[in-house]
Amino acid sequence: SLSGNTIQFAPFISGEMRLGFKYRELASLWPGNVRLVEGNEVEINALVSVLEGGFTSKGMLRLGNSTFEGDFDWSRSGSGDMPNVQASLHTDNLDLQQLLLPEKPRDYFLSDKSILPQWLNGLNGEILLRADRFRDHFTQLHSMTLMASLLPEHKEVTIKGKAGDGRFHARVQQGLQGDTALDVEASDLPVSAVLSLSRNKLFQGGFFDAEIQLLGKDNSLRGLMSRGSGQVRFDLRETRVYNRSLETVGGDLVTSFVEQINPFQESREYVQVECGAIYLDVIDGVASTRNGFALKTDRVTVLGGGDVRFPEEEIRIILAPKARKGFGISASSIAKMVRLGGTLKAPRAEADTSGLVKSGVAIGAAIMSGGLSLIALGALDRLQANDDVCAIARGEVEPRRASRPSDDTESR
């Protein structure tokens, strides 16, 4: 039985009824500027009760190949009040890669897109979503849980998930005055969980840890890096970088760096990475470190420092690669210093084969262009080939003070 005014939808009231709906093209139904992949069906099969000022529902929603089951309630106390939503949903498979188109190409590496969807600002309530498997254009997880707590003065969204034996946790908080806090933590995640790292088989195998803490008055990642403060920590271990994949990945910071330090021999298919680290402190739009860039392969160690300046994303980094002893690489076959410039979107690497630290003019230029102090540059020059550069980057130990080996001596 139904009663009420269908135009004003109040007091349109019903008892429990079965609602069945199916449409062939989800992309043509979705409002707003969300870019959806065409060809996905939408289907609803639910028990719905329409109450005064809202409705309750329990049943199934299918978007493409992702099927959700659970409860969804919507209500509004008055015409001017913010809607209240209570939802608890579960899906075996949430494939956003199948539903959402990737972002359009942009001028900058980091996105200006709001971290939290803007439509959440118009809601109160709580949303719980559980997915046994999750995939988007950035990552893939299992046992994923999303919890959103929505209040007029405070929004908080927490995401937890697993990949292999590793764990991922992220939390975004936004206040009424525009304050945004982003906290991301990953531990023992396989490299394959981050699709941008494993794409084209550049990196294979291995694990990483990550910690990101940013606070500022902006709701996008690029905005927080430009006008906020915090820290970025990244540790990589036990992976392989494949030589043949460098040509297919294209220009990015990692590719430019690996090409310049030249850890490959022509006969080698890959280089074994024991560890890598990036440790940056973010203050007033500058992400900087004294010696927080590190890489240790089976043949080369690298330590570096410098900064990345936002919002232009300008790179000013100096790296010092060293050939490790006992692996048959001549110390003269790799650059003494590598200067990374350009931007995160279009990085540019320049090897200083003439000996950066031996020239006072070159040292001055490095300080001006690389954001390094003379003391920090000297620490890079004193780097020893078998130092634990990742521990140095993490701040666990200081670089050893020692003389440099002869450039003409081949490591044995």
Short mmCIF file of C-alpha atoms in Angstrom, two decimals:
data_model
loop_
_atom_site.label_atom_id
_atom_site.label_comp_id
_atom_site.label_asym_id
_atom_site.label_seq_id
_atom_site.Cartn_x
_atom_site.Cartn_y
_atom_site.Cartn_z
CA SER A 1 0.00 0.00 0.00
CA LEU A 2 1.20 3.50 -0.84
CA SER A 3 -0.06 6.89 0.26
CA GLY A 4 1.08 10.51 0.05
CA ASN A 5 2.15 13.15 -2.44
CA THR A 6 4.55 11.81 -5.07
CA ILE A 7 5.64 15.28 -6.16
CA GLN A 8 6.79 16.53 -2.75
CA PHE A 9 7.71 13.04 -1.52
CA ALA A 10 6.18 13.85 1.86
CA PRO A 11 4.37 12.28 3.57
CA PHE A 12 4.92 9.51 1.02
CA ILE A 13 4.81 6.37 3.22
CA SER A 14 4.84 2.64 2.52
CA GLY A 15 5.26 -0.61 4.30
CA GLU A 16 7.99 -3.06 3.30
CA MET A 17 8.02 -3.65 -0.44
CA ARG A 18 10.31 -5.30 -2.96
CA LEU A 19 12.15 -2.92 -5.27
CA GLY A 20 13.69 -4.36 -8.41
CA PHE A 21 15.65 -2.17 -10.84
CA LYS A 22 18.07 -2.93 -13.65
CA TYR A 23 19.65 -0.66 -16.22
CA ARG A 24 22.23 -1.40 -18.87
CA GLU A 25 24.44 1.71 -18.52
CA LEU A 26 25.61 2.93 -15.11
CA ALA A 27 27.64 5.78 -16.63
CA SER A 28 24.50 7.51 -17.95
CA LEU A 29 22.79 7.45 -14.53
CA TRP A 30 25.58 8.68 -12.24
CA PRO A 31 25.33 12.40 -11.40
CA GLY A 32 28.20 14.84 -11.01
CA ASN A 33 31.65 14.79 -12.60
CA VAL A 34 32.66 11.21 -11.71
CA ARG A 35 34.22 9.63 -14.81
CA LEU A 36 32.78 6.12 -15.18
CA VAL A 37 33.74 3.32 -17.53
CA GLU A 38 30.98 2.66 -20.04
CA GLY A 39 29.34 -0.73 -20.41
CA ASN A 40 28.65 -1.51 -16.73
CA GLU A 41 25.15 -2.50 -15.66
CA VAL A 42 23.48 -1.36 -12.45
CA GLU A 43 20.98 -3.55 -10.60
CA ILE A 44 19.04 -3.15 -7.34
CA ASN A 45 17.05 -5.87 -5.59
CA ALA A 46 16.01 -4.77 -2.11
CA LEU A 47 13.26 -4.62 0.49
CA VAL A 48 12.42 -0.94 0.98
CA SER A 49 10.24 0.83 3.55
CA VAL A 50 9.46 4.50 2.92
CA LEU A 51 9.03 6.44 6.15
CA GLU A 52 8.19 10.04 6.84
CA GLY A 53 11.33 11.95 5.93
CA GLY A 54 13.32 9.02 4.61
CA PHE A 55 13.54 5.30 3.86
CA THR A 56 15.18 2.08 5.01
CA SER A 57 16.42 -0.66 2.70
CA LYS A 58 18.00 -4.09 2.87
CA GLY A 59 19.16 -6.08 -0.10
CA MET A 60 21.55 -6.10 -3.06
CA LEU A 61 23.19 -3.44 -5.25
CA ARG A 62 25.29 -4.48 -8.26
CA LEU A 63 27.60 -2.09 -10.08
CA GLY A 64 29.28 -3.88 -12.98
CA ASN A 65 30.89 -7.00 -11.47
CA SER A 66 30.84 -5.61 -7.91
CA THR A 67 27.86 -6.80 -5.86
CA PHE A 68 27.07 -5.20 -2.49
CA GLU A 69 24.75 -6.63 0.16
CA GLY A 70 23.58 -4.99 3.36
CA ASP A 71 21.51 -2.17 4.84
CA PHE A 72 21.14 1.45 3.73
CA ASP A 73 18.99 4.01 5.57
CA TRP A 74 18.42 7.64 4.57
CA SER A 75 16.50 10.29 6.52
CA ARG A 76 16.08 14.04 6.85
CA SER A 77 14.53 15.76 9.87
CA GLY A 78 13.54 18.95 8.04
CA SER A 79 13.78 20.54 4.62
CA GLY A 80 16.89 22.53 5.57
CA ASP A 81 18.65 19.80 7.53
CA MET A 82 21.57 17.77 6.25
CA PRO A 83 20.56 14.20 5.29
CA ASN A 84 21.51 11.42 7.70
CA VAL A 85 22.89 8.18 6.23
CA GLN A 86 23.45 4.86 8.00
CA ALA A 87 24.96 2.13 5.81
CA SER A 88 26.59 -1.25 6.32
CA LEU A 89 27.61 -3.02 3.11
CA HIS A 90 29.73 -6.01 2.10
CA THR A 91 31.10 -7.14 -1.25
CA ASP A 92 33.25 -10.05 -2.36
CA ASN A 93 34.97 -7.89 -4.96
CA LEU A 94 35.21 -4.10 -5.28
CA ASP A 95 36.91 -3.36 -8.61
CA LEU A 96 37.13 0.41 -9.04
CA GLN A 97 39.48 -0.12 -11.96
CA GLN A 98 36.54 -1.62 -13.84
CA LEU A 99 34.11 1.13 -12.73
CA LEU A 100 36.15 4.35 -12.75
CA LEU A 101 38.24 5.80 -15.54
CA PRO A 102 41.78 6.86 -14.53
CA GLU A 103 42.37 10.52 -13.88
CA LYS A 104 42.95 12.69 -16.92
CA PRO A 105 46.60 13.58 -17.62
CA ARG A 106 47.63 16.55 -15.50
CA ASP A 107 50.48 19.01 -15.49
CA TYR A 108 51.73 17.92 -12.08
CA PHE A 109 52.66 14.55 -10.58
CA LEU A 110 50.53 14.92 -7.42
CA SER A 111 46.79 15.31 -7.74
CA ASP A 112 44.78 18.45 -6.98
CA LYS A 113 41.73 16.23 -6.52
CA SER A 114 40.12 16.28 -3.07
CA ILE A 115 41.24 13.33 -0.95
CA LEU A 116 37.69 12.90 0.35
CA PRO A 117 34.80 13.07 -2.16
CA GLN A 118 33.03 16.43 -2.02
CA TRP A 119 29.60 14.81 -1.69
CA LEU A 120 30.54 13.59 1.81
CA ASN A 121 30.35 17.23 2.97
CA GLY A 122 26.59 17.11 2.45
CA LEU A 123 25.95 14.10 4.69
CA ASN A 124 25.76 13.13 8.35
CA GLY A 125 25.95 9.58 9.65
CA GLU A 126 28.14 6.49 9.42
CA ILE A 127 29.13 4.29 6.51
CA LEU A 128 30.77 0.87 6.84
CA LEU A 129 32.00 -0.95 3.74
CA ARG A 130 33.80 -4.29 3.77
CA ALA A 131 35.39 -5.82 0.65
CA ASP A 132 37.06 -9.23 0.50
CA ARG A 133 39.06 -8.04 -2.52
CA PHE A 134 39.74 -4.45 -3.55
CA ARG A 135 41.45 -2.92 -6.58
CA ASP A 136 41.73 0.57 -8.01
CA HIS A 137 44.21 2.26 -10.36
CA PHE A 138 46.80 2.57 -7.57
CA THR A 139 46.70 -0.51 -5.37
CA GLN A 140 45.13 -3.89 -4.70
CA LEU A 141 44.24 -5.24 -1.24
CA HIS A 142 42.21 -7.94 0.44
CA SER A 143 40.13 -7.84 3.64
CA MET A 144 39.55 -4.11 3.07
CA THR A 145 37.39 -2.12 5.50
CA LEU A 146 36.24 1.47 5.03
CA MET A 147 34.64 3.36 7.92
CA ALA A 148 33.30 6.90 7.49
CA SER A 149 32.14 8.99 10.45
CA LEU A 150 30.32 12.08 9.17
CA LEU A 151 29.43 14.98 11.46
CA PRO A 152 28.70 18.62 10.50
CA GLU A 153 31.90 19.82 12.18
CA HIS A 154 34.14 16.83 11.51
CA LYS A 155 34.57 14.17 8.82
CA GLU A 156 36.77 11.12 9.32
CA VAL A 157 37.39 8.24 6.91
CA THR A 158 39.53 5.24 7.82
CA ILE A 159 40.65 2.50 5.42
CA LYS A 160 42.31 -0.73 6.50
CA GLY A 161 43.44 -3.61 4.34
CA LYS A 162 45.93 -6.39 3.78
CA ALA A 163 48.16 -7.60 0.96
CA GLY A 164 49.89 -10.91 1.57
CA ASP A 165 51.06 -10.75 5.17
CA GLY A 166 51.36 -6.96 5.03
CA ARG A 167 48.96 -4.36 6.40
CA PHE A 168 47.75 -0.98 5.19
CA HIS A 169 46.06 1.74 7.25
CA ALA A 170 45.00 5.24 6.17
CA ARG A 171 42.98 7.92 7.94
CA VAL A 172 41.78 11.30 6.67
CA GLN A 173 40.25 13.88 9.01
CA GLN A 174 38.70 17.17 7.92
CA GLY A 175 37.49 19.90 10.24
CA LEU A 176 34.93 22.64 9.79
CA GLN A 177 37.66 25.28 9.29
CA GLY A 178 39.30 23.40 6.44
CA ASP A 179 41.99 21.65 8.49
CA THR A 180 42.97 18.29 6.95
CA ALA A 181 45.08 15.58 8.57
CA LEU A 182 46.35 12.65 6.49
CA ASP A 183 47.94 9.60 8.14
CA VAL A 184 49.07 6.61 6.06
CA GLU A 185 50.93 3.57 7.37
CA ALA A 186 51.99 0.44 5.51
CA SER A 187 54.05 -2.45 6.88
CA ASP A 188 55.43 -5.50 5.07
CA LEU A 189 53.33 -4.85 1.97
CA PRO A 190 54.46 -6.72 -1.15
CA VAL A 191 55.61 -4.48 -3.99
CA SER A 192 52.92 -6.09 -6.17
CA ALA A 193 50.26 -4.36 -4.03
CA VAL A 194 51.26 -1.00 -5.55
CA LEU A 195 50.39 -1.26 -9.22
CA SER A 196 52.58 1.68 -10.29
CA LEU A 197 55.68 -0.11 -8.93
CA SER A 198 54.93 -3.51 -10.41
CA ARG A 199 53.60 -2.22 -13.76
CA ASN A 200 55.66 -3.35 -16.78
CA LYS A 201 57.58 -5.62 -14.38
CA LEU A 202 60.06 -2.88 -13.45
CA PHE A 203 60.09 -4.08 -9.84
CA GLN A 204 59.48 -7.75 -9.07
CA GLY A 205 59.21 -9.25 -5.61
CA GLY A 206 60.11 -7.53 -2.41
CA PHE A 207 58.34 -5.61 0.35
CA PHE A 208 58.01 -2.06 1.56
CA ASP A 209 57.01 -0.01 4.60
CA ALA A 210 55.62 3.51 4.40
CA GLU A 211 54.56 6.28 6.75
CA ILE A 212 53.00 9.57 5.67
CA GLN A 213 51.81 12.25 8.08
CA LEU A 214 50.60 15.57 6.66
CA LEU A 215 48.60 18.40 8.23
CA GLY A 216 47.38 21.59 6.56
CA LYS A 217 44.47 23.70 5.36
CA ASP A 218 43.87 21.93 2.06
CA ASN A 219 41.97 18.85 0.96
CA SER A 220 44.24 17.55 -1.82
CA LEU A 221 47.57 15.74 -1.66
CA ARG A 222 49.34 18.39 -3.71
CA GLY A 223 47.82 21.12 -1.55
CA LEU A 224 48.97 19.47 1.68
CA MET A 225 52.51 19.12 0.33
CA SER A 226 52.44 22.76 -0.85
CA ARG A 227 50.90 24.44 2.19
CA GLY A 228 51.16 21.90 4.99
CA SER A 229 53.76 20.18 7.13
CA GLY A 230 54.63 16.64 8.12
CA GLN A 231 56.85 13.79 7.02
CA VAL A 232 57.15 11.11 4.34
CA ARG A 233 58.92 7.80 5.03
CA PHE A 234 59.40 4.93 2.58
CA ASP A 235 61.47 1.74 2.95
CA LEU A 236 61.94 -0.88 0.21
CA ARG A 237 63.72 -4.23 0.54
CA GLU A 238 64.43 -7.52 -1.20
CA THR A 239 63.27 -6.62 -4.71
CA ARG A 240 64.62 -6.82 -8.25
CA VAL A 241 64.82 -4.06 -10.87
CA TYR A 242 64.73 -5.40 -14.40
CA ASN A 243 66.97 -3.75 -16.99
CA ARG A 244 64.70 -4.47 -19.93
CA SER A 245 61.78 -2.69 -18.25
CA LEU A 246 63.52 0.69 -17.96
CA GLU A 247 62.85 1.47 -21.62
CA THR A 248 59.11 0.75 -21.36
CA VAL A 249 58.29 2.56 -18.13
CA GLY A 250 59.03 6.07 -19.41
CA GLY A 251 60.43 9.13 -17.70
CA ASP A 252 59.96 9.17 -13.96
CA LEU A 253 62.12 9.84 -10.95
CA VAL A 254 62.94 6.18 -10.24
CA THR A 255 63.80 5.39 -13.87
CA SER A 256 66.02 8.44 -14.27
CA PHE A 257 67.83 7.63 -11.05
CA VAL A 258 68.44 3.96 -11.89
CA GLU A 259 69.66 4.79 -15.40
CA GLN A 260 72.19 7.29 -14.10
CA ILE A 261 73.78 5.22 -11.32
CA ASN A 262 74.20 2.41 -13.88
CA PRO A 263 74.01 -0.67 -11.61
CA PHE A 264 73.63 -3.00 -14.60
CA GLN A 265 76.20 -4.94 -16.51
CA GLU A 266 75.23 -5.69 -20.10
CA SER A 267 74.92 -9.41 -19.41
CA ARG A 268 72.69 -8.97 -16.36
CA GLU A 269 68.92 -9.15 -16.68
CA TYR A 270 68.19 -7.50 -13.34
CA VAL A 271 69.80 -5.90 -10.32
CA GLN A 272 69.09 -7.19 -6.83
CA VAL A 273 68.01 -4.40 -4.48
CA GLU A 274 68.79 -5.13 -0.84
CA CYS A 275 67.11 -1.96 0.43
CA GLY A 276 65.98 1.52 -0.54
CA ALA A 277 64.77 4.45 1.55
CA ILE A 278 63.24 7.91 1.16
CA TYR A 279 62.92 9.99 4.34
CA LEU A 280 61.62 13.55 3.91
CA ASP A 281 60.45 16.28 6.28
CA VAL A 282 57.80 18.62 4.89
CA ILE A 283 57.73 22.26 6.06
CA ASP A 284 56.03 25.16 4.27
CA GLY A 285 55.96 23.53 0.86
CA VAL A 286 59.49 22.09 0.93
CA ALA A 287 60.12 18.35 1.35
CA SER A 288 63.79 18.12 2.31
CA THR A 289 66.41 15.80 3.77
CA ARG A 290 70.12 15.92 4.54
CA ASN A 291 70.82 12.33 3.47
CA GLY A 292 67.42 10.64 3.36
CA PHE A 293 67.68 9.11 -0.15
CA ALA A 294 69.32 5.68 -0.14
CA LEU A 295 69.66 2.61 -2.33
CA LYS A 296 71.74 -0.52 -1.77
CA THR A 297 72.02 -3.10 -4.52
CA ASP A 298 74.23 -6.15 -4.75
CA ARG A 299 76.85 -4.01 -6.56
CA VAL A 300 76.21 -0.34 -5.79
CA THR A 301 75.29 1.81 -2.78
CA VAL A 302 73.77 5.28 -3.13
CA LEU A 303 73.18 8.01 -0.57
CA GLY A 304 71.74 11.44 -1.28
CA GLY A 305 70.05 14.55 0.01
CA GLY A 306 68.27 17.66 -1.18
CA ASP A 307 64.68 18.80 -1.51
CA VAL A 308 61.51 18.87 -3.59
CA ARG A 309 59.77 22.24 -3.70
CA PHE A 310 56.00 22.55 -4.04
CA PRO A 311 53.67 23.51 -5.63
CA GLU A 312 56.01 23.53 -8.68
CA GLU A 313 57.35 20.06 -7.64
CA GLU A 314 60.88 21.19 -8.45
CA ILE A 315 63.57 18.56 -7.69
CA ARG A 316 66.96 19.58 -6.28
CA ILE A 317 68.74 16.41 -5.18
CA ILE A 318 72.38 15.28 -5.12
CA LEU A 319 73.17 11.53 -5.01
CA ALA A 320 76.50 9.81 -4.36
CA PRO A 321 76.78 6.27 -5.84
CA LYS A 322 79.65 3.96 -4.83
CA ALA A 323 80.74 0.62 -6.29
CA ARG A 324 80.72 -2.14 -3.66
CA LYS A 325 83.87 -4.14 -3.11
CA GLY A 326 84.03 -7.74 -4.19
CA PHE A 327 81.58 -7.53 -7.10
CA GLY A 328 83.84 -6.71 -10.03
CA ILE A 329 82.66 -3.15 -10.75
CA SER A 330 85.22 -0.45 -11.41
CA ALA A 331 84.73 2.60 -9.23
CA SER A 332 85.51 4.77 -12.27
CA SER A 333 82.65 3.22 -14.27
CA ILE A 334 79.92 5.01 -12.32
CA ALA A 335 79.34 8.70 -11.69
CA LYS A 336 80.89 10.26 -8.60
CA MET A 337 77.78 12.36 -8.09
CA VAL A 338 74.35 12.40 -9.71
CA ARG A 339 72.30 15.56 -9.74
CA LEU A 340 68.54 15.09 -10.07
CA GLY A 341 66.67 18.14 -11.35
CA GLY A 342 63.54 18.96 -13.28
CA THR A 343 60.18 18.17 -11.69
CA LEU A 344 58.40 15.11 -10.31
CA LYS A 345 56.43 14.98 -13.57
CA ALA A 346 59.52 15.37 -15.77
CA PRO A 347 62.68 14.57 -13.77
CA ARG A 348 66.10 15.12 -15.24
CA ALA A 349 69.28 13.36 -14.12
CA GLU A 350 72.79 14.61 -14.81
CA ALA A 351 75.85 12.55 -13.93
CA ASP A 352 78.93 14.49 -12.71
CA THR A 353 81.70 12.30 -14.05
CA SER A 354 84.29 15.05 -13.64
CA GLY A 355 84.18 14.87 -9.86
CA LEU A 356 81.72 17.23 -8.25
CA VAL A 357 83.34 17.40 -4.83
CA LYS A 358 86.82 18.12 -6.23
CA SER A 359 85.77 21.46 -7.70
CA GLY A 360 84.96 24.42 -5.49
CA VAL A 361 82.88 25.93 -8.29
CA ALA A 362 80.95 22.68 -8.73
CA ILE A 363 80.37 22.43 -4.98
CA GLY A 364 78.93 25.93 -4.91
CA ALA A 365 76.68 25.14 -7.85
CA ALA A 366 75.52 21.94 -6.16
CA ILE A 367 74.64 23.80 -2.98
CA MET A 368 72.68 26.41 -4.91
CA SER A 369 70.83 23.94 -7.15
CA GLY A 370 70.58 20.92 -4.87
CA GLY A 371 69.55 22.42 -1.55
CA LEU A 372 72.47 20.82 0.31
CA SER A 373 74.78 22.38 2.86
CA LEU A 374 78.54 22.04 2.49
CA ILE A 375 78.61 19.75 5.54
CA ALA A 376 75.95 17.46 4.09
CA LEU A 377 77.72 17.32 0.74
CA GLY A 378 80.93 16.35 2.49
CA ALA A 379 79.11 13.53 4.28
CA LEU A 380 77.99 12.17 0.90
CA ASP A 381 81.55 12.35 -0.41
CA ARG A 382 82.83 10.34 2.55
CA LEU A 383 80.31 7.57 1.93
CA GLN A 384 81.89 4.12 1.92
CA ALA A 385 80.76 1.53 -0.60
CA ASN A 386 79.59 -1.02 1.99
CA ASP A 387 77.99 1.41 4.45
CA ASP A 388 74.42 0.65 5.54
CA VAL A 389 73.04 3.58 3.56
CA CYS A 390 69.42 2.74 4.37
CA ALA A 391 70.15 2.94 8.10
CA ILE A 392 71.86 6.29 7.46
CA ALA A 393 68.80 7.55 5.56
CA ARG A 394 66.54 6.48 8.43
CA GLY A 395 68.73 8.39 10.88
CA GLU A 396 69.73 5.25 12.79
CA VAL A 397 73.47 5.77 12.20
CA GLU A 398 75.71 8.61 10.97
CA PRO A 399 77.88 8.33 7.85
CA ARG A 400 81.39 7.14 8.63
CA ARG A 401 84.23 9.60 8.35
CA ALA A 402 86.78 7.99 6.10
CA SER A 403 88.93 8.78 3.08
CA ARG A 404 87.72 7.97 -0.37
CA PRO A 405 89.11 5.00 -2.25
CA SER A 406 91.03 5.68 -5.42
CA ASP A 407 88.79 6.15 -8.45
CA ASP A 408 91.13 4.03 -10.58
CA THR A 409 90.97 1.00 -8.30
CA GLU A 410 88.70 -1.77 -9.39
CA SER A 411 86.72 -3.37 -6.59
CA ARG A 412 87.72 -6.90 -5.97
#
